[in-house]
Amino acid sequence: MTLDNDKVIAWLDSLEKESKALKKEIMQLCWYMRGSISYTEAMELSPFEREIIVKLVKDNLETTKKSGMAFF
Amino acid sequence: MVTNAADNPLFKHFRQPAVYLKLPSEGQFYPEGTLDLPPTGTIPIYPMTVKDELTLKTPDALMNGQGMVDVIHSCCPNIKDAWVMPAVDVDAIFIAIRLASYGSSMDITTMCTACTESNEHTISLNHLLDNLKVADYGKPAFFDELKFKFKPQSYKHINDLNIITYEEQRLVDSIIRNESLSDEEKAVRFGNSFSKLRQMNVDAIAVCIESITPEGQEPVTDRKFITQYLENCSRESYQAIKQKIDDIVKSNKLEPLKLTCAECHADYESSLEFNQSNFFGKGF
């Protein structure tokens, strides 16, 4: 509440960026889960649950790369 | 239509509580029906959802306080109306939500008071919660042959005060910067602004007084009468009451963190701020 105008604008910009990044992360998560998690369900996930799913997706991508299987 | 969550067949798939918190207020000061306190005396705290995190990144919701209230309702469903939550519980609830959402470690950056070097530290939120002090509102005080009983401000009062302070600060800044105003006009506007701030201070004290009891009479609890007394009592009485409330509020504050600078090895203290941008903005 005691920031000057420039700092307030920078703070608002950072909030907007963080907000967009979070939405993008959720969209990607839904995409990589191939529809097994809907956008609405993903919005209800806690940070730890998101972290677990992101790790799961990364592990699966690695496995796919190593096995040389086609990936879309 | 709003339905009871427990009636939903999907209820067992809902998120689970990550922390159980013993409220510093022990459930006191909540108006009837605004807190569902289980027999254990602890309330479940759920981690934030993505929706909650997005709420805390919405500037308007942060400015008017509604965002934080919505997140408290989502993460602490036993608190039915977070606006009336007493100030003594606010820090504990914020820490518990942060802990339930991102774990017990929290990275902070502080500036050494000796060499101004930035230092990175990791603090334990469990440790902070365990060491929260509880203010004693139960002990009455006597001034002016009157008995005073105190109570903490509600979250709504704190929020309103912050908004008014912010707006008044902006107003004062705009008066200072406005070169088209004469000195007389500036003086009048400053006078109005300071008058508002003075009234705000009186109101902030009045909301912390539960009752004033004159000797041998019934306690006075009507806010109008209490405010009127504060506006008309002696300067000494006003200062003594204000000091007493400040002392109680201070006794509820977190101790500043004792830190050592990695650069110059000087010991210094830094207080932990609970604003949404630094406290809830960073996760893993």
PDB file of C-alpha atoms in Angstrom, chain A residues 1-2 11-12 15 18-19 22-23 26 42-51, chain B residues 47-51 53-54 56-57 59 62 100-103 162 166 169 277 284:
ATOM      1  CA  MET A   1       0.000   0.000   0.000  1.00  0.00           C
ATOM      2  CA  THR A   2       2.977   2.321   0.216  1.00  0.00           C
ATOM      3  CA  TRP A  11       3.492  -5.241  -9.520  1.00  0.00           C
ATOM      4  CA  LEU A  12       0.259  -5.268 -11.565  1.00  0.00           C
ATOM      5  CA  LEU A  15       0.442 -10.362 -11.342  1.00  0.00           C
ATOM      6  CA  GLU A  18       1.912 -14.914 -13.245  1.00  0.00           C
ATOM      7  CA  SER A  19      -1.800 -15.334 -13.828  1.00  0.00           C
ATOM      8  CA  LEU A  22      -0.563 -20.378 -14.341  1.00  0.00           C
ATOM      9  CA  LYS A  23      -3.453 -20.676 -16.819  1.00  0.00           C
ATOM     10  CA  ILE A  26      -3.099 -25.769 -16.444  1.00  0.00           C
ATOM     11  CA  ALA A  42      -7.488 -29.025 -12.948  1.00  0.00           C
ATOM     12  CA  MET A  43      -8.574 -25.676 -11.477  1.00  0.00           C
ATOM     13  CA  GLU A  44      -9.345 -27.501  -8.217  1.00  0.00           C
ATOM     14  CA  LEU A  45      -5.864 -29.051  -7.897  1.00  0.00           C
ATOM     15  CA  SER A  46      -3.525 -28.063  -5.079  1.00  0.00           C
ATOM     16  CA  PRO A  47       0.099 -27.042  -5.809  1.00  0.00           C
ATOM     17  CA  PHE A  48       1.415 -30.437  -4.604  1.00  0.00           C
ATOM     18  CA  GLU A  49      -1.052 -32.347  -6.792  1.00  0.00           C
ATOM     19  CA  ARG A  50      -0.009 -30.228  -9.778  1.00  0.00           C
ATOM     20  CA  GLU A  51       3.634 -30.891  -9.027  1.00  0.00           C
TER      21      GLU A  51
ATOM     22  CA  PRO B  47      -4.283 -26.263   0.323  1.00  0.00           C
ATOM     23  CA  MET B  48      -5.086 -23.511  -2.172  1.00  0.00           C
ATOM     24  CA  THR B  49      -6.523 -24.584  -5.506  1.00  0.00           C
ATOM     25  CA  VAL B  50      -5.488 -23.067  -8.840  1.00  0.00           C
ATOM     26  CA  LYS B  51      -8.645 -20.956  -8.624  1.00  0.00           C
ATOM     27  CA  GLU B  53      -4.058 -18.816  -6.616  1.00  0.00           C
ATOM     28  CA  LEU B  54      -5.628 -16.940  -9.536  1.00  0.00           C
ATOM     29  CA  LEU B  56      -4.679 -13.824  -5.333  1.00  0.00           C
ATOM     30  CA  LYS B  57      -3.326 -12.575  -8.646  1.00  0.00           C
ATOM     31  CA  PRO B  59      -5.477  -6.801  -8.392  1.00  0.00           C
ATOM     32  CA  LEU B  62      -6.563  -7.912  -3.542  1.00  0.00           C
ATOM     33  CA  ALA B 100      -0.819 -26.316   3.576  1.00  0.00           C
ATOM     34  CA  SER B 101      -0.268 -25.136  -0.012  1.00  0.00           C
ATOM     35  CA  TYR B 102       3.500 -25.022  -0.476  1.00  0.00           C
ATOM     36  CA  GLY B 103       5.014 -26.890   2.501  1.00  0.00           C
ATOM     37  CA  ASN B 162      -5.817  -0.019   4.985  1.00  0.00           C
ATOM     38  CA  TYR B 166      -4.051   4.280   1.084  1.00  0.00           C
ATOM     39  CA  GLN B 169      -2.010   8.944   1.318  1.00  0.00           C
ATOM     40  CA  SER B 277       2.329 -10.583  -3.248  1.00  0.00           C
ATOM     41  CA  PHE B 284       8.033 -24.179  -5.023  1.00  0.00           C
TER      42      PHE B 284
END
